[in-house]
Coordinates of C-alpha atoms and ligand atoms in Angstrom, one line a residue:
X23 CA -13.7 26.7 -0.7
X24 CA -16.1 24.1 0.6
X25 CA -14.5 20.7 -0.1
X26 CA -16.9 17.8 -0.6
X27 CA -16.0 14.4 -2.1
X28 CA -16.0 14.1 -5.9
X29 CA -16.0 10.4 -6.6
X30 CA -15.5 9.1 -10.1
X31 CA -15.8 5.3 -10.3
X32 CA -13.1 3.8 -8.0
X33 CA -11.3 7.0 -7.4
X34 CA -12.1 10.3 -5.6
X35 CA -10.5 13.1 -7.5
X36 CA -10.2 15.6 -4.6
X37 CA -9.2 15.4 -1.0
X38 CA -9.7 17.3 2.3
X39 CA -6.5 18.6 4.0
X40 CA -7.8 18.6 7.5
X41 CA -9.4 15.1 7.1
X42 CA -6.1 13.7 5.8
X43 CA -4.3 15.4 8.6
X44 CA -6.7 13.8 11.1
X45 CA -6.1 10.4 9.6
X46 CA -2.4 10.8 9.9
X47 CA -2.8 11.9 13.5
X48 CA -4.9 8.9 14.3
X49 CA -2.3 6.5 13.0
X50 CA 0.4 8.3 14.9
X51 CA -1.6 8.0 18.1
X52 CA -2.1 4.3 17.5
X53 CA 1.7 3.8 17.0
X54 CA 2.5 5.8 20.1
X55 CA 0.0 3.9 22.2
X56 CA 1.7 0.7 21.2
X57 CA 5.0 1.9 22.6
X58 CA 8.5 1.6 21.2
X59 CA 9.4 -1.1 18.7
X60 CA 12.2 -2.9 20.4
X61 CA 15.4 -2.8 18.2
X62 CA 13.5 -0.8 15.6
X63 CA 15.0 1.1 12.7
X64 CA 16.9 4.4 12.9
X65 CA 17.3 5.6 9.3
X66 CA 14.5 4.6 6.9
X67 CA 13.8 5.0 3.3
X68 CA 10.2 4.5 2.3
X69 CA 9.4 4.2 -1.4
X70 CA 5.7 4.9 -1.8
X71 CA 5.4 6.8 1.5
X72 CA 2.3 8.9 1.1
X73 CA -0.7 6.6 1.4
X74 CA -1.7 3.0 2.4
X75 CA 0.9 0.6 3.6
X76 CA 3.8 2.9 2.8
X77 CA 2.5 5.8 4.9
X78 CA 1.8 3.4 7.8
X79 CA 5.4 2.0 7.4
X80 CA 6.8 5.6 7.7
X81 CA 4.6 6.4 10.7
X82 CA 5.6 3.2 12.5
X83 CA 9.3 3.9 11.8
X84 CA 9.2 7.5 12.9
X85 CA 6.7 7.4 15.8
X86 CA 7.3 3.8 17.0
X87 CA 11.1 3.8 16.7
X88 CA 12.2 7.5 16.6
X89 CA 13.6 6.9 13.1
X90 CA 14.7 9.6 10.6
X91 CA 12.6 9.0 7.5
X92 CA 13.2 9.9 3.8
X93 CA 10.1 9.2 1.7
X94 CA 9.4 9.0 -2.0
X95 CA 6.0 9.5 -3.5
X96 CA 4.2 10.7 -6.6
X97 CA 1.6 13.2 -5.5
X98 CA -0.2 16.3 -6.8
X99 CA 0.3 19.5 -4.8
X100 CA -2.6 21.9 -4.3
X101 CA -3.3 25.2 -6.1
X102 CA -5.4 28.2 -5.0
X103 CA -8.4 26.6 -6.6
X104 CA -7.8 22.8 -6.6
X105 CA -7.1 20.4 -3.8
X106 CA -4.0 18.3 -3.6
X107 CA -4.1 14.5 -3.8
X108 CA -4.7 12.8 -0.5
X109 CA -1.1 11.5 -0.5
X110 CA 0.2 15.1 -0.7
X111 CA -1.9 16.2 2.3
X112 CA -1.0 13.1 4.2
X113 CA 2.7 13.8 3.7
X114 CA 2.3 17.5 4.5
X115 CA 0.6 16.4 7.8
X116 CA 3.3 13.8 8.5
X117 CA 6.0 16.5 8.1
X118 CA 4.2 18.9 10.5
X119 CA 3.9 16.1 13.1
X120 CA 7.5 15.0 12.6
X121 CA 8.7 18.5 13.0
X122 CA 6.7 19.0 16.1
X123 CA 8.2 15.8 17.5
X124 CA 11.7 16.8 16.6
X125 CA 12.0 14.0 14.0
X126 CA 13.9 14.4 10.7
X127 CA 11.6 13.9 7.7
X128 CA 12.2 14.7 4.1
X129 CA 10.2 13.7 1.1
X130 CA 11.0 13.6 -2.6
X131 CA 7.9 14.0 -4.8
X132 CA 8.9 12.4 -8.1
X133 CA 8.9 9.3 -10.2
X134 CA 10.5 6.5 -8.2
X135 CA 11.0 4.4 -11.3
X136 CA 13.4 7.0 -12.8
X137 CA 17.2 7.1 -12.5
X138 CA 17.1 10.8 -11.6
X139 CA 14.9 10.1 -8.5
X140 CA 17.3 7.4 -7.4
X141 CA 20.2 9.8 -7.7
X142 CA 18.4 12.5 -5.7
X143 CA 17.6 10.0 -2.9
X144 CA 21.3 8.8 -2.7
X145 CA 22.4 12.5 -2.5
X146 CA 19.9 13.2 0.2
X147 CA 20.9 10.2 2.3
X148 CA 24.6 11.1 1.9
X149 CA 23.9 14.7 3.0
X150 CA 21.5 14.1 5.9
X151 CA 21.4 10.5 7.0
X152 CA 24.7 8.9 6.3
X153 CA 23.3 5.4 5.7
X154 CA 19.9 3.8 5.9
X155 CA 19.1 0.6 7.9
X156 CA 15.6 -0.1 6.4
X157 CA 14.3 0.3 2.9
X158 CA 10.5 -0.2 2.5
X159 CA 9.3 -0.8 -1.1
X160 CA 5.6 0.0 -1.2
X161 CA 5.0 1.4 -4.6
X162 CA 1.6 0.6 -6.3
X163 CA 1.5 2.2 -9.8
X164 CA -0.4 1.6 -13.0
X165 CA 2.5 2.3 -15.3
X166 CA 6.3 2.5 -15.4
X167 CA 8.7 4.2 -17.7
X168 CA 11.7 2.0 -18.2
X169 CA 14.7 4.1 -17.1
X170 CA 17.0 2.8 -19.8
X171 CA 14.8 2.4 -22.9
X172 CA 12.2 5.1 -22.1
X173 CA 9.4 2.7 -23.0
X174 CA 6.2 3.1 -21.0
X175 CA 4.7 -0.2 -19.6
X176 CA 1.1 -0.4 -18.3
X177 CA -0.1 -3.1 -15.9
X178 CA -3.4 -4.9 -16.4
X179 CA -5.6 -6.7 -14.0
X180 CA -6.6 -9.8 -15.9
X181 CA -6.7 -13.6 -15.5
X182 CA -4.1 -15.8 -17.1
X183 CA -5.0 -18.6 -19.4
X184 CA -8.8 -18.5 -19.4
X185 CA -11.5 -15.8 -19.1
X186 CA -12.8 -15.4 -15.6
X187 CA -16.5 -14.7 -14.7
X188 CA -17.3 -13.6 -11.2
X189 CA -19.7 -11.6 -9.1
X190 CA -18.7 -7.9 -9.1
X191 CA -20.1 -5.0 -7.1
X192 CA -20.4 -1.7 -9.0
X193 CA -19.7 0.7 -6.1
X194 CA -21.5 3.6 -7.9
X195 CA -24.7 1.9 -8.8
X196 CA -24.6 -0.8 -6.1
X197 CA -25.5 -3.4 -8.7
X198 CA -24.1 -6.8 -8.3
X199 CA -23.6 -8.6 -11.7
X200 CA -21.3 -11.1 -13.2
X201 CA -18.4 -9.7 -15.0
X202 CA -16.3 -11.6 -17.4
X203 CA -12.6 -10.6 -17.8
X204 CA -10.8 -11.9 -20.8
X205 CA -7.4 -13.4 -20.2
X206 CA -4.2 -11.3 -20.6
X207 CA -2.0 -11.7 -23.6
X208 CA 1.6 -12.6 -23.1
X209 CA 2.6 -9.0 -23.8
X210 CA 0.2 -7.8 -21.1
X211 CA 1.6 -10.3 -18.6
X212 CA 5.1 -9.2 -19.3
X213 CA 4.2 -5.5 -19.0
X214 CA 2.5 -6.1 -15.6
X215 CA 5.6 -7.8 -14.4
X216 CA 7.7 -4.9 -15.6
X217 CA 5.5 -2.4 -13.6
X218 CA 4.8 -4.4 -10.4
X219 CA 7.5 -7.0 -10.4
X220 CA 10.9 -6.9 -8.7
X221 CA 13.0 -5.2 -11.2
X222 CA 12.7 -1.7 -9.8
X223 CA 13.2 -2.9 -6.3
X224 CA 16.5 -4.5 -7.4
X225 CA 17.5 -1.3 -9.2
X226 CA 16.9 0.7 -6.0
X227 CA 18.9 -1.7 -3.9
X228 CA 21.7 -1.7 -6.5
X229 CA 21.9 2.1 -6.6
X230 CA 21.9 2.3 -2.8
X231 CA 24.6 -0.4 -2.5
X232 CA 26.8 1.1 -5.1
X233 CA 26.6 4.5 -3.4
X234 CA 27.5 2.8 -0.1
X235 CA 24.5 4.2 1.7
X236 CA 23.2 0.9 3.2
X237 CA 24.1 0.4 6.8
X238 CA 25.5 -2.9 8.1
X239 CA 22.6 -5.4 8.7
X240 CA 20.3 -3.2 6.6
X241 CA 16.9 -4.8 5.8
X242 CA 14.7 -4.3 2.9
X243 CA 11.1 -5.4 2.5
X244 CA 8.6 -5.3 -0.5
X245 CA 4.9 -5.8 0.0
X246 CA 2.6 -8.4 -1.6
X247 CA -0.8 -9.9 -1.4
X248 CA -1.6 -13.6 -1.9
X249 CA -5.2 -14.1 -0.8
X250 CA -7.3 -17.3 -1.1
X251 CA -9.7 -19.1 -3.5
X252 CA -12.0 -16.1 -4.1
X253 CA -9.4 -13.7 -5.2
X254 CA -6.9 -16.1 -6.8
X255 CA -8.4 -15.9 -10.3
X256 CA -8.1 -12.1 -10.4
X257 CA -5.1 -11.6 -8.1
X258 CA -2.9 -14.5 -6.9
X259 CA -3.1 -16.5 -10.1
X260 CA -3.6 -13.5 -12.4
X261 CA -1.3 -10.9 -14.0
X262 CA -0.7 -9.0 -10.7
X263 CA 0.1 -12.3 -9.0
X264 CA 2.7 -13.1 -11.7
X265 CA 4.3 -9.7 -11.1
X266 CA 4.3 -10.3 -7.4
X267 CA 5.9 -13.7 -7.9
X268 CA 8.8 -11.8 -9.5
X269 CA 9.3 -10.1 -6.1
X270 CA 10.3 -13.5 -4.7
X271 CA 13.0 -13.8 -7.4
X272 CA 14.1 -10.3 -6.7
X273 CA 14.3 -10.8 -2.9
X274 CA 16.7 -13.7 -3.5
X275 CA 18.9 -11.7 -5.8
X276 CA 18.9 -8.8 -3.3
X277 CA 19.6 -11.1 -0.5
X278 CA 22.8 -12.4 -2.1
X279 CA 23.8 -8.8 -2.9
X280 CA 23.3 -7.8 0.8
X281 CA 25.3 -10.8 2.2
X282 CA 28.4 -8.6 2.2
X283 CA 26.9 -6.3 4.8
X284 CA 24.9 -9.1 6.6
X285 CA 21.7 -7.5 5.3
X286 CA 18.4 -9.1 4.4
X287 CA 15.7 -8.8 1.8
X288 CA 12.2 -10.2 2.3
X289 CA 8.8 -10.1 0.7
X290 CA 6.0 -9.3 3.3
X291 CA 2.6 -10.8 2.7
X292 CA 0.0 -8.3 4.0
X293 CA -3.8 -8.5 4.3
X294 CA -6.3 -7.1 1.8
X295 CA -7.7 -3.7 2.9
X296 CA -9.2 -0.6 1.4
X297 CA -6.5 1.6 -0.3
X298 CA -6.5 3.5 -3.5
X299 CA -4.7 0.6 -5.1
X300 CA -7.0 -2.1 -4.0
X301 CA -10.3 -0.3 -4.9
X302 CA -9.2 -0.4 -8.5
X303 CA -9.2 -4.2 -8.6
X304 CA -12.4 -5.9 -9.8
X305 CA -14.0 -8.3 -7.3
X306 CA -12.0 -6.6 -4.4
X307 CA -14.7 -4.1 -3.2
X308 CA -17.2 -7.0 -2.7
X309 CA -14.6 -9.3 -1.2
X310 CA -13.4 -6.6 1.2
X311 CA -17.0 -5.7 2.2
X312 CA -17.5 -9.3 3.2
X313 CA -14.0 -9.7 4.8
X314 CA -14.4 -6.6 6.9
X315 CA -17.8 -7.9 8.2
X316 CA -16.4 -11.3 9.1
X317 CA -13.1 -10.1 10.6
X318 CA -14.8 -7.3 12.6
X319 CA -17.1 -9.9 14.1
X320 CA -14.2 -12.2 14.8
X321 CA -12.4 -9.2 16.5
X322 CA -9.4 -9.6 14.1
X323 CA -10.0 -6.7 11.6
X324 CA -7.0 -4.5 11.0
X325 CA -6.1 -1.4 9.0
X326 CA -2.7 -0.4 7.5
X327 CA -1.3 0.8 10.7
X328 CA -2.2 -2.3 12.7
X329 CA -0.8 -4.6 10.0
X330 CA 2.5 -2.6 9.8
X331 CA 2.8 -2.5 13.6
X332 CA 2.7 -6.3 13.6
X333 CA 5.1 -6.5 10.6
X334 CA 7.7 -4.5 12.6
X335 CA 7.2 -6.2 15.9
X336 CA 6.4 -9.8 14.8
X337 CA 8.7 -10.0 11.7
X338 CA 11.2 -7.3 10.9
X339 CA 12.4 -6.7 14.4
X340 CA 11.8 -10.1 15.9
X341 CA 14.3 -12.9 16.5
X342 CA 11.7 -15.5 15.4
X343 CA 9.9 -13.9 12.5
X344 CA 6.8 -15.6 11.1
X345 CA 8.1 -16.9 7.8
X346 CA 6.5 -19.2 5.2
X347 CA 8.2 -21.9 3.2
X348 CA 9.3 -19.3 0.6
X349 CA 11.0 -17.2 3.3
X350 CA 8.3 -14.5 3.2
X351 CA 7.1 -12.6 6.3
X352 CA 3.4 -13.4 6.9
X353 CA 1.1 -10.8 8.3
X354 CA -2.0 -12.1 6.4
X355 CA -2.4 -14.9 9.0
X356 CA -5.7 -13.6 10.3
X357 CA -7.3 -13.0 6.9
X358 CA -6.3 -16.5 5.7
X359 CA -7.5 -18.2 8.9
X360 CA -9.6 -21.1 7.3
X361 CA -12.6 -20.3 9.5
X362 CA -12.6 -16.7 8.3
X363 CA -12.3 -17.7 4.7
X364 CA -15.0 -20.3 5.0
X365 CA -17.4 -17.6 6.4
X366 CA -16.4 -15.2 3.6
X367 CA -17.0 -17.9 0.9
X368 CA -20.4 -18.7 2.4
X369 CA -21.5 -15.0 2.3
X370 CA -20.0 -14.6 -1.1
X371 CA -22.4 -17.3 -2.4
X372 CA -25.4 -15.7 -0.8
X373 CA -24.9 -12.0 -1.4
X374 CA -27.2 -10.1 -3.8
X375 CA -28.1 -6.5 -4.4
X376 CA -31.0 -6.9 -2.0
X377 CA -29.1 -8.2 0.9
X378 CA -25.8 -6.4 0.3
X379 CA -26.2 -4.1 3.4
X380 CA -27.4 -6.9 5.6
X381 CA -24.8 -9.6 4.8
X382 CA -21.7 -7.4 4.2
X383 CA -20.0 -4.4 5.7
X384 CA -20.4 -2.4 2.5
X385 CA -21.2 0.8 4.5
X386 CA -17.8 0.4 6.3
X387 CA -16.1 -0.2 3.0
X388 CA -17.6 3.0 1.6
X389 CA -16.7 5.1 4.6
X390 CA -13.1 3.6 4.6
X391 CA -12.9 4.5 1.0
X392 CA -13.9 8.1 1.6
X393 CA -11.6 8.3 4.6
X394 CA -8.7 7.6 2.3
X395 CA -9.3 11.0 0.8
X396 CA -9.9 12.7 4.2
X397 CA -13.8 12.6 4.0
X398 CA -16.1 11.5 6.7
X399 CA -13.5 11.9 9.4
X400 CA -14.9 12.7 12.9
X401 CA -14.2 16.2 14.2
X402 CA -13.7 17.8 10.8
X403 CA -16.1 20.5 9.8
X404 CA -16.9 19.7 6.1
X405 CA -19.2 22.8 5.8
X406 CA -16.4 25.2 6.8
X407 CA -14.6 27.4 4.3
X408 CA -11.3 25.6 3.7
X409 CA -8.1 26.6 1.8
X410 CA -6.7 23.8 -0.3
X411 CA -3.2 25.2 0.5
X412 CA -1.2 23.8 3.4
X413 CA 1.8 25.0 5.3
X414 CA 4.2 22.0 5.3
X415 CA 4.9 21.7 1.6
X416 CA 7.7 19.4 0.5
Ligands
NAD519 P1 -1.4 3.0 -2.4 O1 -2.0 3.3 -3.7 O2 -2.1 3.4 -1.1 O3 0.1 3.6 -2.3 C1 1.0 3.6 -3.4 C2 2.1 4.5 -3.1 O4 3.0 4.5 -4.3 C3 1.8 6.0 -2.9 O5 2.6 6.6 -1.9 C4 2.1 6.7 -4.2 O6 2.4 8.1 -4.2 C5 3.3 5.9 -4.6 N1 3.6 5.9 -6.1 C6 2.9 5.4 -7.1 N2 3.5 5.6 -8.3 C7 4.7 6.2 -7.9 C8 5.8 6.6 -8.7 N3 5.9 6.5 -10.0 N4 6.9 7.2 -8.0 C9 6.8 7.4 -6.7 N5 5.8 7.0 -5.9 C10 4.8 6.4 -6.5 O7 -1.1 1.4 -2.4 P2 -1.1 0.3 -1.2 O8 -2.3 -0.5 -1.3 O9 -0.6 0.9 0.1 O10 0.0 -0.7 -1.8 C11 1.4 -0.6 -1.5 C12 1.9 -2.0 -1.6 O11 1.3 -2.9 -0.8 C13 1.8 -2.6 -3.1 O12 2.9 -3.3 -3.4 C14 0.6 -3.5 -2.9 O13 0.5 -4.5 -3.9 C15 0.8 -4.0 -1.5 N6 -0.4 -4.6 -0.9 C16 -1.6 -4.0 -0.9 C17 -2.7 -4.6 -0.3 C18 -4.0 -3.9 -0.2 O14 -5.0 -4.6 0.0 N7 -4.1 -2.6 -0.5 C19 -2.6 -5.9 0.3 C20 -1.3 -6.5 0.4 C21 -0.2 -5.8 -0.3

């Protein structure tokens, strides 16, 4: 079939296998060019390994540190007539590259929130890896089934306390208009914490500790975003921010659990960038279009792989990691540079539909978004007859 993007709102419902493979190859090349991560991990579990920050974490572990990697993701395989999800193609491409490099790689495609998945992972580690020395928690999900009660919780992206009105860019119509988002109810706040908070991270670390598959000095890290004034009302100080605050609680609980093996648990604060998860957040596409413009001009713009390379070398595997007063790793330093934020705020106030392309990097935002699904990648022939099936299934 000829595979062209089918965009529906903030999601693209198909993906291109060769485009996704090219993206993975590009990230691997970046990691290899950076050279080995001194003292890096050897046996790594990545929860949420197929796209965005989790995929970059897996690539950095494998190709920057020669690590054996076990990944968990929730992705749709292809059929004869339908493409797979981008994360499926990314993972298939990762497996092909890892195999070619002689690196162990296994992936479990299932619901990471379930008890069954945790048991499967423990079994796999026992069989193939012995113990893991790094556990990356990079799940981004809209809902979670509680493994005990079976109840399904859905997260919401809403402010807390008061309604919030802000400029919003409709990425389909390119209209910029104020949107008002009503505040979340207490029940919605609690449900968002249940989905995106620290409970599942704790359950994972408990299951791995009880099964005795955590190596001495094992580290675990969960990802968060804090942002600044412009995004606080819809992120930092909103439902998702509440859920992310719960990661700080969980990291302390896991830290005390890991003391026995001299292990460590930290939250890592990463920068905002275009991923499937962030494009679903109101306000973010416009904020990102401006941020990309400003950071590119400042020479400080980074994608997932650059951020994770710095997380490994400047924080996780560094004797003097950059920590904040809450003990979190900080890799969002360049985004939160006051000069960058001041320029972003200035453009934010000025931007309209008429000057969108002139004042912001919306074009780059759009191409980054399509690239997530393997479209618009240099060197890929999008007019060629392409099979949605791939060789390295998992
Ligand atoms: P993403 O959507 O690209 O990746 C999410 C991953 O979770 C995918 O691998 C997906 O398969 C997996 N997943 C989702 N539901 C699952 C389930 N039930 N079982 C197993 N796997 C499941 O998201 P991302 O933007 O890379 O986000 C990863 C983490 O980084 C999140 O915690 C997010 O809050 C954080 N973060 C993101 C940004 C950003 O701007 N994108 C910034 C800072 C921090």
